[in-house]
Short mmCIF file of C-alpha atoms and ligand atoms in Angstrom, two decimals:
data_model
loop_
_atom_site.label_atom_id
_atom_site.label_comp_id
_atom_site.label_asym_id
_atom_site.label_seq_id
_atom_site.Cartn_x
_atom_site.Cartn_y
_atom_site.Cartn_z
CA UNK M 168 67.81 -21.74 -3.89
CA UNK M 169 70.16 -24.02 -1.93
CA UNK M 170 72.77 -26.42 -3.51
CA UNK M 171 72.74 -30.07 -2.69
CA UNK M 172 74.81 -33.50 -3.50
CA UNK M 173 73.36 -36.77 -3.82
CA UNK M 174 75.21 -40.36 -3.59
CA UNK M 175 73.83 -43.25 -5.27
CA UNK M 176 75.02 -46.21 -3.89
CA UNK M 177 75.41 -49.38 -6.01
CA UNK M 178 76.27 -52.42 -3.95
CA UNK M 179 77.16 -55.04 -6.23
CA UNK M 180 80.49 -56.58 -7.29
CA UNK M 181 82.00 -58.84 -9.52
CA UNK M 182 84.21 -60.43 -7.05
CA UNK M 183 84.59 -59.24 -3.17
CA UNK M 184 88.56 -58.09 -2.89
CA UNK M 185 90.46 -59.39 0.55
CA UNK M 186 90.83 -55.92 2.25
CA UNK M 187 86.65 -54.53 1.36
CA UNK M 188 84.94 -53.29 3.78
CA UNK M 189 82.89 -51.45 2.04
CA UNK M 190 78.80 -52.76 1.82
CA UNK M 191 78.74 -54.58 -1.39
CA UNK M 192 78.11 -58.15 -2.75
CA UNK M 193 79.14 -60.40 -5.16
CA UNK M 194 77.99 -63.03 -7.23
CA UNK M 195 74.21 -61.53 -7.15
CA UNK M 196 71.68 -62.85 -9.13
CA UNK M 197 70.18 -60.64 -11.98
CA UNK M 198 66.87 -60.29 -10.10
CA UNK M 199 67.90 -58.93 -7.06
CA UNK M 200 70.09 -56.28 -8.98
CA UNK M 201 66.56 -55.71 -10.81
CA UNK M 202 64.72 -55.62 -7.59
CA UNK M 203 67.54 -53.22 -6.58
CA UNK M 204 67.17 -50.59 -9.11
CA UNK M 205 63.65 -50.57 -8.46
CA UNK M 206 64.12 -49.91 -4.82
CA UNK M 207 66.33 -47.25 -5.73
CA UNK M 208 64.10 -45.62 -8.43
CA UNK M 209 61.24 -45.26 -5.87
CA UNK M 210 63.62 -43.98 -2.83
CA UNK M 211 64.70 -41.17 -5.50
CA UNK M 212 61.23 -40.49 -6.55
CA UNK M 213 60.11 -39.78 -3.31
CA UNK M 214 62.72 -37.16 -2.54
CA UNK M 215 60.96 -35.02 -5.43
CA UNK M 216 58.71 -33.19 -3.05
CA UNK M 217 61.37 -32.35 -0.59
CA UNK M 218 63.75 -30.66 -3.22
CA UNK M 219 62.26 -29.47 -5.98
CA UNK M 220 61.83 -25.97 -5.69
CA UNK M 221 64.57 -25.72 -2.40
CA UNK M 222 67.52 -27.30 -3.83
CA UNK M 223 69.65 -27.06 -6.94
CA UNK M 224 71.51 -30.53 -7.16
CA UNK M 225 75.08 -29.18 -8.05
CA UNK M 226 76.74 -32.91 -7.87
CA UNK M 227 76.18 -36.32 -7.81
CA UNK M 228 78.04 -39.24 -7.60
CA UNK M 229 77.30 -42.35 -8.08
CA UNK M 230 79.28 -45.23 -6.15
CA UNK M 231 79.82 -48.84 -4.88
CA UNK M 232 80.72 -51.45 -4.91
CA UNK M 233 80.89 -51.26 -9.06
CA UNK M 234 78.28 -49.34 -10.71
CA UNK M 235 79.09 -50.62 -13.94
CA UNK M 236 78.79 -54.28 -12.91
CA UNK M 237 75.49 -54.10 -13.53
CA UNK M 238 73.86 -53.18 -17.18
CA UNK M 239 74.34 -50.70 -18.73
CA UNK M 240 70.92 -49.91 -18.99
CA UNK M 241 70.65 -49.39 -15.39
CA UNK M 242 72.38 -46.45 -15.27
CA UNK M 243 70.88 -44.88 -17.84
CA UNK M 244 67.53 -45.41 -16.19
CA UNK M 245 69.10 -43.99 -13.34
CA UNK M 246 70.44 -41.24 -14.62
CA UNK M 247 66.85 -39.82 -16.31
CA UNK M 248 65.36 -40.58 -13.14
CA UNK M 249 67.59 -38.38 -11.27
CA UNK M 250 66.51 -35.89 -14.16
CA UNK M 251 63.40 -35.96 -14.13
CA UNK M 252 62.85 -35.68 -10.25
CA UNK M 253 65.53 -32.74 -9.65
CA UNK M 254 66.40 -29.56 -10.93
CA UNK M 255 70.22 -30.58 -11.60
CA UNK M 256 72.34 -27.81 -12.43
CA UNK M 257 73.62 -27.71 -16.27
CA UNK M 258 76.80 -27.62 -15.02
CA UNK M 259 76.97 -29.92 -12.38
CA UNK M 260 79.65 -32.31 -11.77
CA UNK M 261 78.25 -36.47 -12.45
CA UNK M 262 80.51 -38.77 -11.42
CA UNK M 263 80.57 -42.51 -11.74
CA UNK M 264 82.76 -45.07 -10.32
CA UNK M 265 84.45 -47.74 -12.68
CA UNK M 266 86.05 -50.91 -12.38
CA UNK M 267 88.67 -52.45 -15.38
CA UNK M 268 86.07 -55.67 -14.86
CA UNK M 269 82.95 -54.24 -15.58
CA UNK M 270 81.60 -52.94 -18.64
CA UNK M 271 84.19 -50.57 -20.31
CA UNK M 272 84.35 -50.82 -23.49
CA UNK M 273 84.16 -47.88 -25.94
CA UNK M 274 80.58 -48.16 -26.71
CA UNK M 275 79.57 -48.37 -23.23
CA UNK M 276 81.71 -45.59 -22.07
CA UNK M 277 80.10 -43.55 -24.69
CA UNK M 278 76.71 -44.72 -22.98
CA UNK M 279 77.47 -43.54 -19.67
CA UNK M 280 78.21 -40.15 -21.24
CA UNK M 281 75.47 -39.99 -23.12
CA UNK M 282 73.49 -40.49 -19.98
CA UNK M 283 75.22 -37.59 -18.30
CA UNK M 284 77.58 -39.09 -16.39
CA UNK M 285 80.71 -36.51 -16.99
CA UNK M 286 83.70 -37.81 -14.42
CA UNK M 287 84.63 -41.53 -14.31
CA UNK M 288 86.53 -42.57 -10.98
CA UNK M 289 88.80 -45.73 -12.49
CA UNK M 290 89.76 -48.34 -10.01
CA UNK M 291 93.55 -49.03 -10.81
CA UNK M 292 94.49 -49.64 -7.22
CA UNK M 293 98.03 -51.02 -8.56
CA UNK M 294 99.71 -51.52 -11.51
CA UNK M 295 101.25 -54.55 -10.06
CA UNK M 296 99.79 -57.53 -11.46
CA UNK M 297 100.52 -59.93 -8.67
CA UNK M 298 99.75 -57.32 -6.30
CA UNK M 299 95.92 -57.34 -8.02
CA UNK M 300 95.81 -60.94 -7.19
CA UNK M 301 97.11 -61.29 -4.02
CA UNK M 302 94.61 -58.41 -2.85
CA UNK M 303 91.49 -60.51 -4.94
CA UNK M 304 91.13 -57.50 -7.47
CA UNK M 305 88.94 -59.12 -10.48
CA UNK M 306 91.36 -57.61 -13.00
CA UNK M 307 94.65 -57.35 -14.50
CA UNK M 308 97.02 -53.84 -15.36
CA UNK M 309 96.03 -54.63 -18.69
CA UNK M 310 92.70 -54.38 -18.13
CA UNK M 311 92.83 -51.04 -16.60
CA UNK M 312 94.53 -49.56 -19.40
CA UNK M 313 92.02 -50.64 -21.75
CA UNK M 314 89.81 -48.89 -20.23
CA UNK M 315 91.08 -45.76 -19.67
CA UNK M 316 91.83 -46.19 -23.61
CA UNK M 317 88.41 -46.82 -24.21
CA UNK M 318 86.85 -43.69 -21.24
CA UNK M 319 89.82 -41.54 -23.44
CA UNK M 320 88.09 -42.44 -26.76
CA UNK M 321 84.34 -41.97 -25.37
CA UNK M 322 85.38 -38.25 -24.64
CA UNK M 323 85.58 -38.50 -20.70
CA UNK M 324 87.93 -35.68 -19.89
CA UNK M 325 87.50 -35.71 -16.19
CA UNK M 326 89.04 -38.80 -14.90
CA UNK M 327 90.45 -39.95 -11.57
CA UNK M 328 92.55 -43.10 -10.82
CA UNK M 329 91.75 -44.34 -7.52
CA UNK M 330 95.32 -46.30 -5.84
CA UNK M 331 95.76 -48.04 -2.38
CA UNK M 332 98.85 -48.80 -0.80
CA UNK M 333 100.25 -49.91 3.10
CA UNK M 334 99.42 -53.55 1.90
CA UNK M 335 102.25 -56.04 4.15
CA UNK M 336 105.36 -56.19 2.17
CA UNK M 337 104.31 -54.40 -0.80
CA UNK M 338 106.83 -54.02 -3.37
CA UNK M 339 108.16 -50.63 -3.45
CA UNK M 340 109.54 -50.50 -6.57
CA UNK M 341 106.54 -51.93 -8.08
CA UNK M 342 104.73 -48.93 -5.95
CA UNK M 343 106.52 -46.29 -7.52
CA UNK M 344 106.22 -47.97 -11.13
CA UNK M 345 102.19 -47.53 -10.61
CA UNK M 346 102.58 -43.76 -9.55
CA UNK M 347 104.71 -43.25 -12.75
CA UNK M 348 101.97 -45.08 -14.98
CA UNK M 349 99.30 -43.16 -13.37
CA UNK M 350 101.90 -39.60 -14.00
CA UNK M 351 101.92 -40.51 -17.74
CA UNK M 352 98.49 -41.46 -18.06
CA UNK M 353 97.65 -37.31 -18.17
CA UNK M 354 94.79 -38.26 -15.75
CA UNK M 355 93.19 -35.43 -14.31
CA UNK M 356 92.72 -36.52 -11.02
CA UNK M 357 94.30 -38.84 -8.24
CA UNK M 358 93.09 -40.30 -4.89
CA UNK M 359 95.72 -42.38 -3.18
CA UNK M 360 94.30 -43.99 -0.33
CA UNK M 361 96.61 -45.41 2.67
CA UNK M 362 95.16 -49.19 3.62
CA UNK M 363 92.98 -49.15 6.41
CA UNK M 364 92.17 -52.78 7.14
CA UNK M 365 88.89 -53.47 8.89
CA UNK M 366 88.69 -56.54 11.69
CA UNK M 367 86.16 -57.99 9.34
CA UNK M 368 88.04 -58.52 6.15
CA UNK M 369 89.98 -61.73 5.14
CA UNK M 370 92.64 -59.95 4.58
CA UNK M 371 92.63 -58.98 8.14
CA UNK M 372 92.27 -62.35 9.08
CA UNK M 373 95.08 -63.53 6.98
CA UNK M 374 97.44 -60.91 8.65
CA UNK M 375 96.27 -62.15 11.95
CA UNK M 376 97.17 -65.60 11.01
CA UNK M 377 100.19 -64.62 9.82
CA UNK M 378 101.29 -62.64 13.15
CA UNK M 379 101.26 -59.80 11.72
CA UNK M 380 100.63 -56.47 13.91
CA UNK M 381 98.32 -54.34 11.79
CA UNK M 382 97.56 -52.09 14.26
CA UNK M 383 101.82 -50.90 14.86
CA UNK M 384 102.70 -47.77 12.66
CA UNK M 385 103.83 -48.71 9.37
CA UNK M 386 106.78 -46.49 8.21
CA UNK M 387 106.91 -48.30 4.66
CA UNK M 388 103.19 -46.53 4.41
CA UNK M 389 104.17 -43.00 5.44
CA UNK M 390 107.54 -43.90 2.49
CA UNK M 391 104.92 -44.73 -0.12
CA UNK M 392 102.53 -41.55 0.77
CA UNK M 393 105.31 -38.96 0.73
CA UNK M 394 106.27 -40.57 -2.75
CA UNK M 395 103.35 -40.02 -4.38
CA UNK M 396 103.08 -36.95 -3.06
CA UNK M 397 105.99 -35.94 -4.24
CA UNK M 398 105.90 -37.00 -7.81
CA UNK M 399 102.31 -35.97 -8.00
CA UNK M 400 103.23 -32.62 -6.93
CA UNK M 401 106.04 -32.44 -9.31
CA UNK M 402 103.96 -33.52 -12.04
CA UNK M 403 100.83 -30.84 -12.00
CA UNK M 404 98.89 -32.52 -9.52
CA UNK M 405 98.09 -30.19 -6.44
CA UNK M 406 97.42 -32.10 -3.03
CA UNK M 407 94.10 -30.35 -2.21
CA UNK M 408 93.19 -33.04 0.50
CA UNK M 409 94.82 -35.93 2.94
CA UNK M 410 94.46 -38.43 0.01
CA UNK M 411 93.82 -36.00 -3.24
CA UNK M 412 95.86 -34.53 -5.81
CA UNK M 413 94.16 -32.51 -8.96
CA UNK M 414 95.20 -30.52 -11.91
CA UNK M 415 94.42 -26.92 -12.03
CA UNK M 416 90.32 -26.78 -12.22
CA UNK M 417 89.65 -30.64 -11.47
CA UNK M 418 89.27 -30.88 -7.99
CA UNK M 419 86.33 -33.11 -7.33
CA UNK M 420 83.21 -30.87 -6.33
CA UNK M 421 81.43 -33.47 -4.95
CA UNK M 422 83.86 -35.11 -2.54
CA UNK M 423 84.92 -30.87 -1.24
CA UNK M 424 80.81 -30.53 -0.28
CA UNK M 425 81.55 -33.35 2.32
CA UNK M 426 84.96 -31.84 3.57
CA UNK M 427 82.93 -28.67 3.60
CA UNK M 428 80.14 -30.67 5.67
CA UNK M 429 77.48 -29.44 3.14
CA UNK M 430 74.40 -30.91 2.54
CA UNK M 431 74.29 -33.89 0.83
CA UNK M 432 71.25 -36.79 0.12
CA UNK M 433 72.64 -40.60 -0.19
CA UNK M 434 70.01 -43.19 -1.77
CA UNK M 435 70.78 -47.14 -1.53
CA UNK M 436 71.44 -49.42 0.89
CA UNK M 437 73.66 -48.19 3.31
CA UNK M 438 73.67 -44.53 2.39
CA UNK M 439 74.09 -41.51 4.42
CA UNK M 440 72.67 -37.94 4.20
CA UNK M 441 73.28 -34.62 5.90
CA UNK M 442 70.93 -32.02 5.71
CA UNK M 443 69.53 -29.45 8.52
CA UNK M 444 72.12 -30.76 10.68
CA UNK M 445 71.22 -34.19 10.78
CA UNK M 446 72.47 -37.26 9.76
CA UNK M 447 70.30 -40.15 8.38
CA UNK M 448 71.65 -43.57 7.99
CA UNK M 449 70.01 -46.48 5.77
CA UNK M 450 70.08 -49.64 6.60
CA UNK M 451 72.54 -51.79 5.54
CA UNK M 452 71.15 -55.26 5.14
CA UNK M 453 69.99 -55.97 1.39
CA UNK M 454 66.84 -57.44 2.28
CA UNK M 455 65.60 -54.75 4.61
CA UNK M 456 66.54 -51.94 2.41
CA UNK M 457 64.08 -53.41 -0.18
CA UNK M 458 61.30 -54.43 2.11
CA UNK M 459 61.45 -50.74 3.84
CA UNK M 460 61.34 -49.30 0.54
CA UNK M 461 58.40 -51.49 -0.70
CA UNK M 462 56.94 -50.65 2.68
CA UNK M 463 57.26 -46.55 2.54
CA UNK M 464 59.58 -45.37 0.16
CA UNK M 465 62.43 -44.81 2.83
CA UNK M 466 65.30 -46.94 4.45
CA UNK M 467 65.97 -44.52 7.15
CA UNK M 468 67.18 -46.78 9.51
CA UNK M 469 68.48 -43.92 12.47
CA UNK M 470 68.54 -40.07 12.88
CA UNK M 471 71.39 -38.12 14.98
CA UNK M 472 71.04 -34.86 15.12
CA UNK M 473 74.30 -33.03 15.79
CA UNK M 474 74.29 -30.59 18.48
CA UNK M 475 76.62 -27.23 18.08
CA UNK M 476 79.70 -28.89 19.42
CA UNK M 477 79.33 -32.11 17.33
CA UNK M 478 78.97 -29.66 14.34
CA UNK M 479 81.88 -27.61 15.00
CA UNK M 480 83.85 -30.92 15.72
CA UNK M 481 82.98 -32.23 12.25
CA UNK M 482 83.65 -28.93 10.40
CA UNK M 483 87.26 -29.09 12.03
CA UNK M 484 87.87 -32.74 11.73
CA UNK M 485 86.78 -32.65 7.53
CA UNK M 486 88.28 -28.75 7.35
CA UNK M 487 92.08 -30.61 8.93
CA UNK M 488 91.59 -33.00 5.55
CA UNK M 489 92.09 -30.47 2.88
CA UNK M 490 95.38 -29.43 2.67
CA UNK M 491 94.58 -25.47 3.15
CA UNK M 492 92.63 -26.53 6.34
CA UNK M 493 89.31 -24.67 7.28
CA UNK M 494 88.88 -21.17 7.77
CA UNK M 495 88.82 -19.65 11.14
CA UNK M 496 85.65 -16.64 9.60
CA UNK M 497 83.87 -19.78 8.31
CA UNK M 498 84.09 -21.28 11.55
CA UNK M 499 82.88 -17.51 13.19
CA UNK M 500 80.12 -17.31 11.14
CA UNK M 501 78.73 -20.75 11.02
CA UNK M 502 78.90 -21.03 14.36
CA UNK M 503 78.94 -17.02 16.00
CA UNK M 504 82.02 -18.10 18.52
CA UNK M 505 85.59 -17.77 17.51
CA UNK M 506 87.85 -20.89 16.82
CA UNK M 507 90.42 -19.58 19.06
CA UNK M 508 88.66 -18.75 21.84
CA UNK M 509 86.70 -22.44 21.68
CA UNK M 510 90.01 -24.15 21.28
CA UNK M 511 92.80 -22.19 23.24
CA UNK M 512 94.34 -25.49 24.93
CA UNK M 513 94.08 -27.65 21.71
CA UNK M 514 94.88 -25.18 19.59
CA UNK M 515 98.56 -24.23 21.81
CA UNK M 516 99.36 -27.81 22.09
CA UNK M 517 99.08 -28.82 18.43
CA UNK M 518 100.83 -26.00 17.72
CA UNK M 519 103.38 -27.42 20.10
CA UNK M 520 103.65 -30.59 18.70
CA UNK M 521 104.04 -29.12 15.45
CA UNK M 522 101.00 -31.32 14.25
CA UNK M 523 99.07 -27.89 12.84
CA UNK M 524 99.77 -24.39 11.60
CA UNK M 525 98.14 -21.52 11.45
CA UNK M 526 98.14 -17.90 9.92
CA UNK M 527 94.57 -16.91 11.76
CA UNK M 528 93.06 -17.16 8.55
CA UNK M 529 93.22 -20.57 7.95
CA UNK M 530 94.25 -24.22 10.29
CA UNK M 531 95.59 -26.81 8.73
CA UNK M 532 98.25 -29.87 9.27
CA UNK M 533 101.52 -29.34 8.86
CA UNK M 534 103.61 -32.04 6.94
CA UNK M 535 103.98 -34.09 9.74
CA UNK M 536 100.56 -33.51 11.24
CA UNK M 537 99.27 -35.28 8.15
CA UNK M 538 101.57 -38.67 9.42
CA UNK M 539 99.14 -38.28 12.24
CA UNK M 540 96.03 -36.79 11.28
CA UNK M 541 93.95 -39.27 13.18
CA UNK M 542 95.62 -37.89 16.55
CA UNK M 543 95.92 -34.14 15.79
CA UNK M 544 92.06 -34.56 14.94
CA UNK M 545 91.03 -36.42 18.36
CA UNK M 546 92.27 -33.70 19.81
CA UNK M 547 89.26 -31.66 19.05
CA UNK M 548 86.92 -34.45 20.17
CA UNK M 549 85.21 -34.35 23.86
CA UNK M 550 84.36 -37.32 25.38
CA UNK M 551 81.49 -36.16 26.09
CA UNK M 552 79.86 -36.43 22.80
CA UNK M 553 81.34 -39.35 21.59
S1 SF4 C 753 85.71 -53.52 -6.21
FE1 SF4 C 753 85.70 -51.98 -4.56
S2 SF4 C 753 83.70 -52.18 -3.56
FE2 SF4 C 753 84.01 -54.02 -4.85
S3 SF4 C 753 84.84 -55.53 -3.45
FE3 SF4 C 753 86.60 -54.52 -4.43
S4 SF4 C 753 87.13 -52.81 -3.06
FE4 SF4 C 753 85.09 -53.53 -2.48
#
């Protein structure tokens, strides 16, 4: 049987931060949220037929916006019917993503993992109090740490801390005093994401207003990032990917399927699946989502299916993320042609540039290709497809 991920995508928030571009929604009334789940219950259900007896489901994750905004309950349900329509494998990694402002308490944390939910992903973001406010974040350092006390105590012993940093004049010092907190915390996992503001965020807008050039190459950002990849490397945490660190047997399964492009199944509004070389996109619009879904059980809003060259461009765009690169037999047998050969010029030039190495086992970015990732990647990109 084949293995398969699924993302569950919970769209709901407490309070929409400045820099979000991510599709979520705040301030929801407790009917749509019900109306939601629903939706969401049925778009699972009807997947049944298509897996079950094809596809082991070896991780899920479920994501937002803030899962745990909503009740408790809902997760629970959500969790038996992901059970009960999928064979999920006993072992398979269940992650949930947590914010300090939603429910977090002891007794709800030991909910979630009596539910089977056995990772939480903690949104610290900064341990910088007026840093959280500036940025709109719904809750305080203090917050956080009760509940990582509190996931601790419940028995979660796979836990990630989610950071962000590149924010306009962030204080550095107060910077490094999160990565320490995060070092001592023991946490088994880290993703430390660079900012990436979209035009559509206030925060944007405030930037704009403020003449500031978000666009220009932020050396402060690149400061911050080899910082806390230093200490996390010094510390037991190997870098496994652009923005990941891990200790020894906690690299997150379900996040290395994508880099892997494996196949994965999203359900919710504005979820994405791969699977027999397709991608399907749901629509994003609330509304629609539940209308399409009352309507015939799917939100498939659009289809591409990815030709060979758009596949081998995504294996070596996601393979460039992880820090050991992709392998250049992977490539050969996924795709009978050999990397080399397909990308002589590219390959030479990056080389160059010093932007990627290679032992012609594996490609991956060198130090400084990971400064510029985004370019070393485009290199591998025709026009013609995109
Ligand atoms: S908590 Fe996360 S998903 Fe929700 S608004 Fe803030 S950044 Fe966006």
């Amino acid at each position: 049987m084949k293995k398969i991920s699924l993302y569950i995508h919970v769209p709901f928030c407490k309070k929409k931060c400045s820099y979000c571009d991510f599709v979520s929604y705040e301030n929801v009334e407790e009917n749509l949220i019900d109306q939601y789940f629903q939706a969401l219950y049925e778009e699972i259900r009807a997947y049944r037929t298509l897996l079950n007896g094809n596809y082991t489901v070896e991780t899920i994750f479920i994501g937002g916006g803030t899962p745990n905004f909503v009740a408790v309950e809902y997760i629970e349900k959500l969790m038996q019917v992901l059970f009960d329509s999928f064979e999920v494998e006993k072992d398979a990694e269940i992650t949930m993503e947590a914010n300090p402002n939603g429910h977090s308490n002891k007794e709800e944390m030991l909910r979630y993992k009596k539910a089977g939910i056995n990772r939480l992903s903690l949104g610290l973001q900064s341990a910088d109090d007026a840093l959280l406010k500036e940025i709109g974040r719904s809750h305080c350092f203090q917050d956080f740490q009760d509940a990582f006390a509190a996931a601790r105590q419940a028995g979660f012993d796979n836990v990630n801390i989610d950071l962000i940093f590149g924010f306009f004049g962030q204080d550095r010092k107060a910077f490094e005093d999160t990565v320490q907190y995060v070092v001592q915390t023991q946490c088994e996992h880290v993703s430390a994401y660079s900012l990436k503001l979209g035009e559509e965020t206030p925060l944007y807008e405030t930037y704009m207003e403020q003449g500031i050039d978000v666009e220009e190459e932020d050396w402060e950002d690149r400061e911050m990032y080899r910082y806390v990849c230093r200490e996390l490397e010094e510390n037991g945490y190997e870098q496994y990917e652009l923005s990941n660190f891990a200790k020894k047997g906690y690299l997150c399964k379900h996040n290395t399927n994508y880099w892997d492009t494996k196949e994965y199944i999203g359900f919710g509004v504005a979820a994405h699946s791969y699977k027999d070389h397709a991608r399907f996109f749901n629509t994003s619009d609330l509304e629609q989502y539940l209308e399409d879904i009352k309507r015939n059980a799917s939100a498939i809003e659009e289809i591409e299916q990815l030709n060979l060259q758009k596949r081998k461009e995504e294996f070596i765009i996601m393979g460039l993320r992880k820090t050991k690169g992709f392998e250049v037999d992977d490539y050969t047998r996924r795709f009978g042609s050999d990397f080399f050969a397909d990308y002589e010029k590219e390959t030479a030039y990056l080389i160059e540039a010093k932007l990627i190495e290679t032992d012609k086992k594996n490609v991956w970015l060198t130090e400084e290709g990971k400064d510029f990732a985004n370019i070393a990647m485009m290199e591998f990109i025709t026009e013609i497809n995109y």
